[in-house]
């Protein structure tokens, strides 16, 4: 199965210079957050495959204008053609008093605990989809871009084939890492667009 990953910045290759042939061979599209709902709706109009998404920390407009033709998997374990996909959107909490799609480490752990019965029932998951990276794996030192420690725990415990995230951009002036490894899991930063096979 060939999966197109998206995050953080609309791809001019897909959006400004769109051609249906660019999506040929793609079986599934996954957004890791912080993309315009219009962009995802546009892709849903022209693609014949499901588009799944989790929320980024800037996706507050989704409440009023969710991306049409797309499926939110944030806080869910979603299965597509035998591929188990766990979605956990949002970033580390950095706004005083809290905000939509921002979580403390404790709050993110609580979200995971709610999902664990289903994860165990499904005997794990194949892809972990988040907005934020895992703690000290391609994250940053500032609070908004610090990753979650509990994402490392999920990889250690369930050994998914892929962990895909966004949030850390190529233009942040630091060493951008597109692909890395943590134990048995391949980690992908989905910034703009990237294709994986599973």
CSV table of N, CA and C in Angstrom, one decimal, residues 61-170:
chain,number,residue,atom,x,y,z
A,61,UNK,N,-9.7,26.2,13.1
A,61,UNK,CA,-10.8,26.5,12.2
A,61,UNK,C,-11.5,25.3,11.8
A,62,UNK,N,-11.0,24.1,12.0
A,62,UNK,CA,-11.6,22.8,11.6
A,62,UNK,C,-13.0,22.7,12.3
A,63,UNK,N,-13.1,23.3,13.5
A,63,UNK,CA,-14.3,23.2,14.3
A,63,UNK,C,-15.5,23.8,13.5
A,64,UNK,N,-15.3,24.9,12.8
A,64,UNK,CA,-16.3,25.5,12.0
A,64,UNK,C,-16.3,25.1,10.5
A,65,UNK,N,-15.2,24.8,10.0
A,65,UNK,CA,-15.0,24.3,8.6
A,65,UNK,C,-14.1,23.1,8.5
A,66,UNK,N,-14.7,22.0,8.8
A,66,UNK,CA,-13.8,20.7,8.7
A,66,UNK,C,-13.6,20.4,7.2
A,67,UNK,N,-12.5,19.8,6.9
A,67,UNK,CA,-12.2,19.4,5.5
A,67,UNK,C,-13.2,18.4,5.0
A,68,UNK,N,-13.9,18.8,3.9
A,68,UNK,CA,-15.0,18.0,3.4
A,68,UNK,C,-14.4,16.7,2.7
A,69,UNK,N,-15.1,15.6,2.9
A,69,UNK,CA,-14.7,14.4,2.2
A,69,UNK,C,-13.5,13.7,2.9
A,70,UNK,N,-13.2,14.2,4.1
A,70,UNK,CA,-12.0,13.6,4.8
A,70,UNK,C,-12.5,13.0,6.2
A,71,UNK,N,-11.7,12.1,6.8
A,71,UNK,CA,-12.0,11.5,8.0
A,71,UNK,C,-11.1,11.8,9.1
A,72,UNK,N,-11.6,12.3,10.2
A,72,UNK,CA,-10.8,12.7,11.4
A,72,UNK,C,-10.5,11.4,12.2
A,73,UNK,N,-9.2,11.1,12.4
A,73,UNK,CA,-8.8,9.9,13.2
A,73,UNK,C,-8.1,10.4,14.5
A,74,UNK,N,-8.3,11.6,14.8
A,74,UNK,CA,-7.7,12.1,16.0
A,74,UNK,C,-8.3,11.5,17.3
A,75,UNK,N,-7.5,10.8,18.1
A,75,UNK,CA,-8.0,10.2,19.3
A,75,UNK,C,-8.7,8.9,19.0
A,76,UNK,N,-8.4,8.3,17.8
A,76,UNK,CA,-9.0,7.0,17.4
A,76,UNK,C,-8.0,6.0,16.9
A,77,UNK,N,-8.4,4.7,16.9
A,77,UNK,CA,-7.7,3.7,16.2
A,77,UNK,C,-8.5,3.3,15.0
A,78,UNK,N,-8.0,3.6,13.8
A,78,UNK,CA,-8.8,3.4,12.6
A,78,UNK,C,-8.1,2.3,11.7
A,79,UNK,N,-8.9,1.5,11.1
A,79,UNK,CA,-8.4,0.4,10.3
A,79,UNK,C,-8.8,0.6,8.9
A,80,UNK,N,-7.8,0.5,8.0
A,80,UNK,CA,-8.1,0.6,6.5
A,80,UNK,C,-7.4,-0.5,5.8
A,81,UNK,N,-8.2,-1.4,5.2
A,81,UNK,CA,-7.6,-2.6,4.5
A,81,UNK,C,-6.6,-3.3,5.3
A,82,UNK,N,-6.9,-3.6,6.6
A,82,UNK,CA,-6.0,-4.3,7.4
A,82,UNK,C,-4.9,-3.6,8.1
A,83,UNK,N,-4.7,-2.3,7.7
A,83,UNK,CA,-3.7,-1.4,8.3
A,83,UNK,C,-4.3,-0.7,9.5
A,84,UNK,N,-3.7,-0.9,10.6
A,84,UNK,CA,-4.2,-0.3,11.9
A,84,UNK,C,-3.5,1.1,12.1
A,85,UNK,N,-4.2,2.2,12.2
A,85,UNK,CA,-3.7,3.5,12.2
A,85,UNK,C,-4.2,4.2,13.5
A,86,UNK,N,-3.2,4.6,14.3
A,86,UNK,CA,-3.6,5.3,15.6
A,86,UNK,C,-3.3,6.8,15.4
A,87,UNK,N,-4.3,7.6,15.7
A,87,UNK,CA,-4.2,9.1,15.5
A,87,UNK,C,-4.2,9.8,16.8
A,88,UNK,N,-3.2,10.7,17.0
A,88,UNK,CA,-3.1,11.5,18.2
A,88,UNK,C,-2.6,12.9,17.8
A,89,UNK,N,-3.5,13.8,17.5
A,89,UNK,CA,-3.1,15.1,17.0
A,89,UNK,C,-2.7,16.1,18.2
A,90,UNK,N,-2.3,17.3,17.8
A,90,UNK,CA,-2.0,18.3,18.8
A,90,UNK,C,-0.6,18.4,19.1
A,91,UNK,N,-0.3,19.5,19.9
A,91,UNK,CA,1.1,19.8,20.3
A,91,UNK,C,1.2,19.9,21.8
A,92,UNK,N,2.4,20.1,22.3
A,92,UNK,CA,2.6,20.4,23.7
A,92,UNK,C,2.0,21.7,24.0
A,93,UNK,N,1.3,21.7,25.2
A,93,UNK,CA,0.6,22.9,25.6
A,93,UNK,C,1.6,24.1,25.9
A,94,UNK,N,1.3,25.2,25.2
A,94,UNK,CA,2.2,26.4,25.4
A,94,UNK,C,1.4,27.6,25.6
A,95,UNK,N,0.1,27.6,25.5
A,95,UNK,CA,-0.7,28.8,25.7
A,95,UNK,C,-1.3,28.7,27.1
A,96,UNK,N,-1.1,29.8,27.9
A,96,UNK,CA,-1.5,29.9,29.3
A,96,UNK,C,-3.0,29.7,29.3
A,97,UNK,N,-3.5,28.7,30.1
A,97,UNK,CA,-4.9,28.5,30.3
A,97,UNK,C,-5.4,27.4,29.3
A,98,UNK,N,-4.5,26.9,28.4
A,98,UNK,CA,-4.9,25.9,27.5
A,98,UNK,C,-5.5,26.4,26.2
A,99,UNK,N,-5.6,25.5,25.2
A,99,UNK,CA,-6.1,25.9,23.9
A,99,UNK,C,-6.5,24.6,23.2
A,100,UNK,N,-7.3,24.7,22.2
A,100,UNK,CA,-7.7,23.5,21.4
A,100,UNK,C,-6.4,22.9,20.8
A,101,UNK,N,-6.3,21.6,20.9
A,101,UNK,CA,-5.3,20.8,20.3
A,101,UNK,C,-3.9,21.1,20.9
A,102,UNK,N,-3.9,21.5,22.2
A,102,UNK,CA,-2.7,21.6,22.9
A,102,UNK,C,-2.8,20.8,24.2
A,103,UNK,N,-1.8,20.0,24.5
A,103,UNK,CA,-1.9,19.0,25.6
A,103,UNK,C,-0.6,19.0,26.5
A,104,UNK,N,-0.8,18.9,27.7
A,104,UNK,CA,0.4,18.6,28.6
A,104,UNK,C,0.8,17.1,28.4
A,105,UNK,N,1.9,16.8,28.8
A,105,UNK,CA,2.4,15.3,28.8
A,105,UNK,C,1.3,14.5,29.5
A,106,UNK,N,0.9,14.9,30.6
A,106,UNK,CA,-0.1,14.1,31.4
A,106,UNK,C,-1.4,14.0,30.6
A,107,UNK,N,-1.9,15.0,29.9
A,107,UNK,CA,-3.1,15.0,29.2
A,107,UNK,C,-3.0,14.0,28.0
A,108,UNK,N,-1.8,14.0,27.3
A,108,UNK,CA,-1.6,13.1,26.2
A,108,UNK,C,-1.6,11.7,26.7
A,109,UNK,N,-1.0,11.4,27.8
A,109,UNK,CA,-1.0,10.1,28.4
A,109,UNK,C,-2.4,9.6,28.7
A,110,UNK,N,-3.2,10.5,29.2
A,110,UNK,CA,-4.6,10.2,29.5
A,110,UNK,C,-5.4,9.8,28.2
A,111,UNK,N,-5.1,10.5,27.1
A,111,UNK,CA,-5.7,10.2,25.8
A,111,UNK,C,-5.3,8.8,25.4
A,112,UNK,N,-4.1,8.4,25.6
A,112,UNK,CA,-3.6,7.1,25.2
A,112,UNK,C,-4.2,6.0,26.1
A,113,UNK,N,-4.3,6.3,27.4
A,113,UNK,CA,-4.9,5.3,28.3
A,113,UNK,C,-6.4,5.0,27.8
A,114,UNK,N,-7.1,6.0,27.4
A,114,UNK,CA,-8.5,5.7,26.9
A,114,UNK,C,-8.5,4.8,25.7
A,115,UNK,N,-7.4,4.8,24.9
A,115,UNK,CA,-7.4,4.1,23.6
A,115,UNK,C,-6.8,2.7,23.9
A,116,UNK,N,-6.1,2.4,25.0
A,116,UNK,CA,-5.4,1.2,25.2
A,116,UNK,C,-6.3,-0.1,25.1
A,117,UNK,N,-7.5,-0.1,25.6
A,117,UNK,CA,-8.3,-1.3,25.4
A,117,UNK,C,-8.5,-1.7,24.0
A,118,UNK,N,-8.8,-0.7,23.1
A,118,UNK,CA,-9.0,-0.9,21.7
A,118,UNK,C,-7.6,-1.3,21.0
A,119,UNK,N,-6.5,-0.7,21.4
A,119,UNK,CA,-5.2,-1.1,20.9
A,119,UNK,C,-4.9,-2.5,21.2
A,120,UNK,N,-5.2,-2.9,22.5
A,120,UNK,CA,-4.9,-4.3,22.9
A,120,UNK,C,-5.8,-5.3,22.1
A,121,UNK,N,-7.1,-4.9,21.9
A,121,UNK,CA,-8.1,-5.7,21.2
A,121,UNK,C,-7.6,-5.9,19.8
A,122,UNK,N,-7.0,-4.9,19.2
A,122,UNK,CA,-6.5,-5.0,17.8
A,122,UNK,C,-5.1,-5.5,17.7
A,123,UNK,N,-4.6,-5.9,18.9
A,123,UNK,CA,-3.2,-6.4,18.9
A,123,UNK,C,-2.2,-5.4,18.4
A,124,UNK,N,-2.3,-4.1,18.8
A,124,UNK,CA,-1.4,-3.1,18.4
A,124,UNK,C,-1.8,-2.2,17.2
A,125,UNK,N,-0.9,-1.6,16.6
A,125,UNK,CA,-1.2,-0.7,15.4
A,125,UNK,C,0.0,-0.7,14.5
A,126,UNK,N,-0.2,-0.4,13.3
A,126,UNK,CA,0.9,-0.4,12.3
A,126,UNK,C,1.5,1.0,12.0
A,127,UNK,N,0.7,2.0,12.2
A,127,UNK,CA,1.2,3.4,11.9
A,127,UNK,C,0.7,4.3,13.1
A,128,UNK,N,1.6,5.0,13.7
A,128,UNK,CA,1.2,6.0,14.6
A,128,UNK,C,1.2,7.4,13.9
A,129,UNK,N,0.1,8.1,13.9
A,129,UNK,CA,0.0,9.4,13.2
A,129,UNK,C,-0.2,10.5,14.2
A,130,UNK,N,0.7,11.4,14.3
A,130,UNK,CA,0.6,12.5,15.3
A,130,UNK,C,0.9,13.8,14.5
A,131,UNK,N,0.7,14.9,15.3
A,131,UNK,CA,1.2,16.2,14.7
A,131,UNK,C,2.6,16.4,15.3
A,132,UNK,N,2.8,16.3,16.6
A,132,UNK,CA,4.1,16.5,17.2
A,132,UNK,C,5.0,15.3,17.1
A,133,UNK,N,6.3,15.6,17.2
A,133,UNK,CA,7.3,14.5,17.2
A,133,UNK,C,7.3,13.9,18.6
A,134,UNK,N,8.1,12.8,18.8
A,134,UNK,CA,8.4,12.3,20.1
A,134,UNK,C,9.5,13.0,20.8
A,135,UNK,N,9.5,13.0,22.1
A,135,UNK,CA,10.5,13.7,22.9
A,135,UNK,C,11.9,13.3,22.5
A,136,UNK,N,12.7,14.3,22.2
A,136,UNK,CA,14.1,14.2,21.8
A,136,UNK,C,14.4,13.3,20.6
A,137,UNK,N,13.4,13.2,19.7
A,137,UNK,CA,13.6,12.5,18.4
A,137,UNK,C,13.1,13.5,17.4
A,138,UNK,N,14.0,14.3,16.9
A,138,UNK,CA,13.8,15.4,15.9
A,138,UNK,C,12.8,16.5,16.4
A,139,UNK,N,12.7,16.7,17.7
A,139,UNK,CA,11.9,17.8,18.2
A,139,UNK,C,12.8,19.0,18.4
A,140,UNK,N,12.3,20.0,19.1
A,140,UNK,CA,13.1,21.2,19.4
A,140,UNK,C,13.1,21.5,20.9
A,141,UNK,N,13.9,22.5,21.3
A,141,UNK,CA,14.0,22.8,22.7
A,141,UNK,C,12.9,23.7,23.2
A,142,UNK,N,12.3,24.5,22.3
A,142,UNK,CA,11.3,25.4,22.8
A,142,UNK,C,10.0,24.6,23.1
A,143,UNK,N,9.2,25.1,24.0
A,143,UNK,CA,8.1,24.3,24.6
A,143,UNK,C,7.1,23.9,23.5
A,144,UNK,N,6.7,24.8,22.6
A,144,UNK,CA,5.7,24.4,21.6
A,144,UNK,C,6.1,23.3,20.7
A,145,UNK,N,7.4,23.1,20.5
A,145,UNK,CA,7.9,22.1,19.6
A,145,UNK,C,8.7,21.0,20.3
A,146,UNK,N,8.5,20.9,21.6
A,146,UNK,CA,9.0,19.8,22.3
A,146,UNK,C,8.1,18.6,22.1
A,147,UNK,N,8.6,17.4,21.9
A,147,UNK,CA,7.8,16.2,21.6
A,147,UNK,C,7.3,15.6,22.9
A,148,UNK,N,6.5,14.6,22.7
A,148,UNK,CA,5.9,13.9,23.8
A,148,UNK,C,6.6,12.6,24.2
A,149,UNK,N,6.9,12.4,25.5
A,149,UNK,CA,7.6,11.2,25.9
A,149,UNK,C,6.7,10.0,25.7
A,150,UNK,N,5.4,10.2,25.9
A,150,UNK,CA,4.5,9.0,25.7
A,150,UNK,C,4.5,8.4,24.3
A,151,UNK,N,4.9,9.2,23.3
A,151,UNK,CA,5.0,8.7,22.0
A,151,UNK,C,6.2,7.7,21.9
A,152,UNK,N,7.3,7.9,22.6
A,152,UNK,CA,8.4,7.0,22.7
A,152,UNK,C,7.9,5.7,23.3
A,153,UNK,N,7.1,5.8,24.4
A,153,UNK,CA,6.5,4.6,25.1
A,153,UNK,C,5.7,3.8,24.1
A,154,UNK,N,4.9,4.5,23.3
A,154,UNK,CA,4.0,3.7,22.3
A,154,UNK,C,4.9,2.9,21.3
A,155,UNK,N,5.9,3.6,20.9
A,155,UNK,CA,6.8,2.8,19.9
A,155,UNK,C,7.5,1.7,20.6
A,156,UNK,N,8.0,1.9,21.8
A,156,UNK,CA,8.7,0.8,22.6
A,156,UNK,C,7.7,-0.4,22.9
A,157,UNK,N,6.5,0.0,23.2
A,157,UNK,CA,5.5,-1.1,23.6
A,157,UNK,C,4.9,-1.8,22.5
A,158,UNK,N,4.5,-1.1,21.4
A,158,UNK,CA,3.7,-1.7,20.3
A,158,UNK,C,4.5,-1.9,19.0
A,159,UNK,N,5.7,-1.3,18.9
A,159,UNK,CA,6.5,-1.5,17.8
A,159,UNK,C,5.8,-1.3,16.4
A,160,UNK,N,5.2,-0.2,16.2
A,160,UNK,CA,4.6,0.1,14.9
A,160,UNK,C,5.6,0.1,13.8
A,161,UNK,N,5.2,-0.1,12.6
A,161,UNK,CA,6.2,-0.1,11.5
A,161,UNK,C,6.6,1.4,11.2
A,162,UNK,N,5.6,2.3,11.3
A,162,UNK,CA,5.9,3.7,11.1
A,162,UNK,C,5.3,4.6,12.2
A,163,UNK,N,6.0,5.7,12.4
A,163,UNK,CA,5.5,6.8,13.2
A,163,UNK,C,5.7,8.0,12.4
A,164,UNK,N,4.6,8.7,12.0
A,164,UNK,CA,4.6,9.8,11.1
A,164,UNK,C,4.1,11.0,11.8
A,165,UNK,N,4.7,12.2,11.7
A,165,UNK,CA,4.4,13.4,12.4
A,165,UNK,C,4.7,14.6,11.5
A,166,UNK,N,4.3,15.8,12.0
A,166,UNK,CA,4.7,17.0,11.3
A,166,UNK,C,5.3,18.0,12.3
A,167,UNK,N,4.8,19.2,12.3
A,167,UNK,CA,5.1,20.2,13.3
A,167,UNK,C,6.5,20.8,13.3
A,168,UNK,N,7.5,20.1,12.9
A,168,UNK,CA,8.9,20.6,12.9
A,168,UNK,C,9.2,20.8,11.4
A,169,UNK,N,9.3,22.1,11.0
A,169,UNK,CA,9.4,22.5,9.6
A,169,UNK,C,10.8,22.5,9.1
A,170,UNK,N,11.0,22.3,7.8
A,170,UNK,CA,12.3,22.3,7.2
A,170,UNK,C,12.9,23.7,7.2
